[in-house]
Tab-separated table of C-alpha atoms in Angstrom:
chain	number	residue	atom	x	y	z
J	660	MET	CA	-54.787	70.962	172.685
J	661	ILE	CA	-55.994	70.543	176.274
J	662	THR	CA	-56.927	73.721	178.102
J	663	ARG	CA	-55.637	73.475	181.655
J	664	GLN	CA	-58.104	74.814	184.187
J	665	HIS	CA	-56.808	76.866	187.099
J	666	ALA	CA	-58.042	78.811	190.105
J	667	VAL	CA	-56.953	80.773	193.153
J	668	ARG	CA	-58.091	79.657	196.592
J	669	LEU	CA	-58.292	81.528	199.879
J	670	HIS	CA	-57.728	79.511	203.076
J	671	ILE	CA	-58.946	80.679	206.478
J	672	GLY	CA	-58.153	78.367	209.375
J	673	THR	CA	-56.055	77.317	212.324
J	674	THR	CA	-52.741	77.891	210.538
J	675	GLY	CA	-53.738	81.405	209.513
J	676	PRO	CA	-55.029	82.946	206.303
J	677	GLY	CA	-53.410	81.794	203.088
J	678	LEU	CA	-53.577	82.033	199.316
J	679	PHE	CA	-53.066	79.125	196.904
J	680	TYR	CA	-52.967	78.544	193.168
J	681	ASN	CA	-54.512	75.329	191.784
J	682	ARG	CA	-53.789	74.059	188.272
J	683	GLN	CA	-55.046	71.017	186.382
J	684	LEU	CA	-52.372	68.396	185.614
J	685	SER	CA	-54.342	65.492	184.114
J	686	SER	CA	-56.770	65.478	181.218
J	687	ALA	CA	-59.244	63.578	183.419
J	688	LYS	CA	-59.363	66.584	185.773
J	689	ARG	CA	-58.523	64.462	188.808
J	690	LEU	CA	-54.926	65.497	189.551
J	691	TRP	CA	-54.060	69.080	190.420
J	692	LEU	CA	-50.970	71.069	191.339
J	693	ARG	CA	-51.229	73.338	194.378
J	694	VAL	CA	-48.746	76.028	195.477
J	695	GLY	CA	-49.169	78.805	198.026
J	696	GLY	CA	-48.655	79.714	201.634
J	697	GLN	CA	-50.175	80.649	204.991
J	698	TYR	CA	-49.139	83.038	207.738
J	699	ILE	CA	-50.223	83.841	211.295
J	700	ALA	CA	-48.372	85.594	214.131
J	701	TYR	CA	-48.903	86.877	217.664
J	702	ARG	CA	-46.247	88.901	219.482
J	703	GLN	CA	-48.175	91.144	221.873
J	704	PRO	CA	-46.685	91.229	225.412
J	705	ILE	CA	-48.775	89.564	228.128
J	706	ARG	CA	-48.745	90.734	231.742
J	707	VAL	CA	-49.185	87.957	234.322
J	708	ASN	CA	-49.906	88.926	237.927
J	709	VAL	CA	-47.976	86.883	240.489
J	710	SER	CA	-49.287	88.838	243.485
J	711	SER	CA	-51.419	91.897	244.170
J	712	GLU	CA	-48.433	94.194	243.681
J	713	SER	CA	-46.119	92.429	241.253
J	714	TYR	CA	-46.216	90.855	237.824
J	715	ILE	CA	-44.066	89.344	235.116
J	716	THR	CA	-44.127	90.189	231.417
J	717	VAL	CA	-44.290	87.400	228.852
J	718	ASP	CA	-43.220	88.336	225.312
J	719	PRO	CA	-44.519	85.533	223.064
J	720	ASP	CA	-42.861	84.690	219.773
J	721	PHE	CA	-45.696	82.838	218.047
J	722	MET	CA	-45.548	82.717	214.277
J	723	ILE	CA	-46.489	80.162	211.652
J	724	GLY	CA	-45.292	80.970	208.147
J	725	LEU	CA	-45.539	78.174	205.582
J	726	ALA	CA	-44.719	78.086	201.878
J	727	GLN	CA	-46.256	74.940	200.399
J	728	ALA	CA	-46.267	72.896	197.205
J	729	GLY	CA	-48.163	69.681	196.611
J	730	LEU	CA	-50.830	67.736	194.774
J	731	MET	CA	-54.585	67.347	195.070
J	732	TRP	CA	-56.186	64.150	193.803
J	733	GLN	CA	-59.881	63.456	193.323
J	734	PRO	CA	-60.356	59.660	193.624
J	735	PHE	CA	-63.924	59.894	192.340
J	736	ARG	CA	-64.710	61.452	188.986
J	737	ARG	CA	-67.939	62.873	190.326
J	738	GLY	CA	-68.096	64.695	193.601
J	739	SER	CA	-65.935	67.238	195.378
J	740	PHE	CA	-63.935	64.960	197.717
J	741	TYR	CA	-60.152	65.105	197.341
J	742	LEU	CA	-56.903	64.047	198.982
J	743	ALA	CA	-54.012	66.480	199.369
J	744	GLY	CA	-50.341	66.012	200.125
J	745	GLY	CA	-47.070	67.832	199.754
J	746	LEU	CA	-44.157	69.585	201.394
J	747	GLY	CA	-43.842	72.893	203.160
J	748	TYR	CA	-41.054	75.186	204.257
J	749	THR	CA	-41.313	77.351	207.365
J	750	TRP	CA	-38.817	80.175	207.807
J	751	HIS	CA	-39.619	80.442	211.517
J	752	PRO	CA	-39.735	76.829	212.803
J	753	HIS	CA	-40.142	77.573	216.493
J	754	LEU	CA	-42.507	78.883	219.142
J	755	GLY	CA	-41.081	80.716	222.112
J	756	ALA	CA	-41.439	83.250	224.881
J	757	VAL	CA	-39.245	85.589	226.910
J	758	VAL	CA	-40.138	86.263	230.561
J	759	THR	CA	-38.950	89.434	232.339
J	760	THR	CA	-40.051	91.851	235.036
J	761	ASP	CA	-39.371	95.533	235.646
J	762	LYS	CA	-40.688	95.570	239.213
J	763	LYS	CA	-39.825	93.813	242.436
J	764	LEU	CA	-41.543	90.428	242.761
J	765	ASN	CA	-43.110	89.168	245.964
J	766	LEU	CA	-43.395	85.380	245.916
J	767	GLY	CA	-44.992	84.326	249.170
J	768	GLY	CA	-42.736	86.528	251.260
J	769	LEU	CA	-39.670	86.066	249.042
J	770	GLU	CA	-38.784	89.370	247.400
J	771	LEU	CA	-36.805	89.421	244.158
J	772	LEU	CA	-35.436	92.490	242.406
J	773	PRO	CA	-35.689	92.692	238.584
J	774	GLU	CA	-31.953	92.026	238.263
J	775	ASP	CA	-32.381	88.922	240.428
J	776	VAL	CA	-35.155	87.591	238.202
J	777	GLY	CA	-33.202	88.357	235.042
J	778	THR	CA	-34.474	87.020	231.725
J	779	VAL	CA	-35.843	83.583	230.901
J	780	SER	CA	-36.019	82.586	227.238
J	781	LEU	CA	-37.762	79.363	226.203
J	782	ALA	CA	-38.284	78.061	222.662
J	783	VAL	CA	-39.502	74.823	221.107
J	784	ARG	CA	-37.997	74.215	217.673
J	785	TRP	CA	-38.833	71.911	214.770
J	786	ARG	CA	-37.148	71.268	211.455
J	787	PRO	CA	-37.932	73.825	208.707
J	788	VAL	CA	-39.090	71.318	206.054
J	789	VAL	CA	-42.418	69.704	206.914
J	790	GLY	CA	-44.732	67.198	205.277
J	791	TYR	CA	-48.478	67.539	204.840
J	792	PHE	CA	-51.404	65.194	204.248
J	793	GLY	CA	-55.096	65.977	204.343
J	794	PHE	CA	-58.484	65.584	202.739
J	795	GLY	CA	-61.278	67.948	201.908
J	796	PHE	CA	-64.469	68.768	200.098
J	797	GLY	CA	-64.607	71.451	197.435
J	798	ARG	CA	-63.496	71.219	193.803
J	799	PRO	CA	-59.945	72.488	193.127
J	800	VAL	CA	-61.472	74.457	190.250
J	801	PRO	CA	-65.205	75.082	190.687
J	802	ARG	CA	-67.624	74.469	187.853
J	803	ARG	CA	-68.998	77.952	188.284
J	804	ARG	CA	-67.027	81.089	189.061
J	805	TRP	CA	-66.944	80.612	192.852
J	806	GLY	CA	-66.781	77.589	195.128
J	807	VAL	CA	-66.539	76.937	198.861
J	808	GLY	CA	-65.105	74.008	200.772
J	809	VAL	CA	-63.368	72.680	203.848
J	810	GLU	CA	-60.079	70.831	204.375
J	811	LEU	CA	-58.696	68.909	207.354
J	812	GLY	CA	-55.112	67.732	207.577
J	813	ALA	CA	-51.893	67.687	209.564
J	814	PHE	CA	-48.286	68.787	209.137
J	815	TYR	CA	-45.497	66.437	210.193
J	816	LEU	CA	-42.954	68.602	212.027
J	817	GLY	CA	-40.452	66.042	213.263
J	818	ARG	CA	-39.174	65.673	216.804
J	819	PRO	CA	-39.144	68.986	218.722
J	820	ARG	CA	-36.065	70.429	220.401
J	821	VAL	CA	-36.163	72.675	223.473
J	822	ASP	CA	-33.888	75.702	223.854
J	823	LEU	CA	-33.674	77.290	227.309
J	824	ALA	CA	-31.578	80.278	228.363
J	825	TYR	CA	-31.778	82.222	231.603
J	826	GLU	CA	-29.946	84.541	233.948
J	827	GLY	CA	-30.545	85.789	237.458
J	828	PHE	CA	-31.442	83.565	240.406
J	829	LEU	CA	-32.207	80.610	238.115
J	830	GLU	CA	-28.481	80.354	237.394
J	831	THR	CA	-28.098	78.849	240.858
J	832	THR	CA	-30.436	75.961	239.962
J	833	ASN	CA	-30.037	72.824	237.845
J	834	LEU	CA	-32.947	73.768	235.600
J	835	SER	CA	-30.963	73.198	232.400
J	836	GLU	CA	-30.562	69.537	233.362
J	837	GLN	CA	-34.317	69.121	232.944
J	838	VAL	CA	-34.269	70.094	229.252
J	839	PRO	CA	-33.641	66.496	228.018
J	840	VAL	CA	-36.537	65.328	230.190
J	841	VAL	CA	-38.829	67.945	228.661
J	842	GLU	CA	-37.694	66.979	225.158
J	843	ARG	CA	-38.534	63.333	225.832
J	844	ASN	CA	-41.969	64.326	227.133
J	845	LEU	CA	-42.574	66.374	223.971
J	846	SER	CA	-41.209	63.755	221.577
J	847	ASN	CA	-44.685	62.628	220.493
J	848	TYR	CA	-45.807	66.161	219.616
J	849	ARG	CA	-44.695	65.912	215.999
J	850	TYR	CA	-47.930	66.849	214.238
J	851	LEU	CA	-49.692	70.169	213.732
J	852	PRO	CA	-53.414	69.730	212.923
J	853	SER	CA	-54.861	72.096	210.350
J	854	LEU	CA	-58.511	72.944	209.657
J	855	ASN	CA	-59.288	75.360	206.829
J	856	PHE	CA	-62.376	76.771	205.202
J	857	THR	CA	-61.797	77.620	201.554
J	858	LEU	CA	-63.141	80.054	198.981
J	859	THR	CA	-62.085	79.329	195.395
J	860	TYR	CA	-62.250	81.615	192.362
J	861	ARG	CA	-62.067	80.038	188.924
J	862	LEU	CA	-59.692	81.913	186.635
J	863	PRO	CA	-60.552	82.513	182.961
């Protein structure tokens, strides 16, 4: 009976910290199952000065949460190089921001009350199911108890969609007509690069 080796792996990188489980699939120890996820978020309000006496508040909605499942394949029997691929699901497939102000704005002599400025909400959305491909160095299950490595890859997000909502003085403009133009300009931004440093613990 073949004893399947397995390990847990910590990822620290551009798509946030994550935890994965690696398990041997082939008797040659070259094909491995990988399941896990990563998470990172930033939602602290940002104050942007527009003059010496006025400012706007930007409330970012930045969050990357990914549950992933895929395979790791070592093309060479010896060595730590591997290829990785799979699918991911993100329960928050958008990045956005809400812009408001609670004080009168002075824009080059033009004064706007908070109710005139209103609220501007902008979001860029992708589909929730994403693909992933990457490569790295570091054995899926280390020979000793601990192992370190690095992995570089990219998620395929699909074509982005722009959602824009606003009230106040912007309602008198044709800003919404520019959304299709912005979407066309963003149409090539379909990939999210990912760089991770890994720490792997071999399970008994």
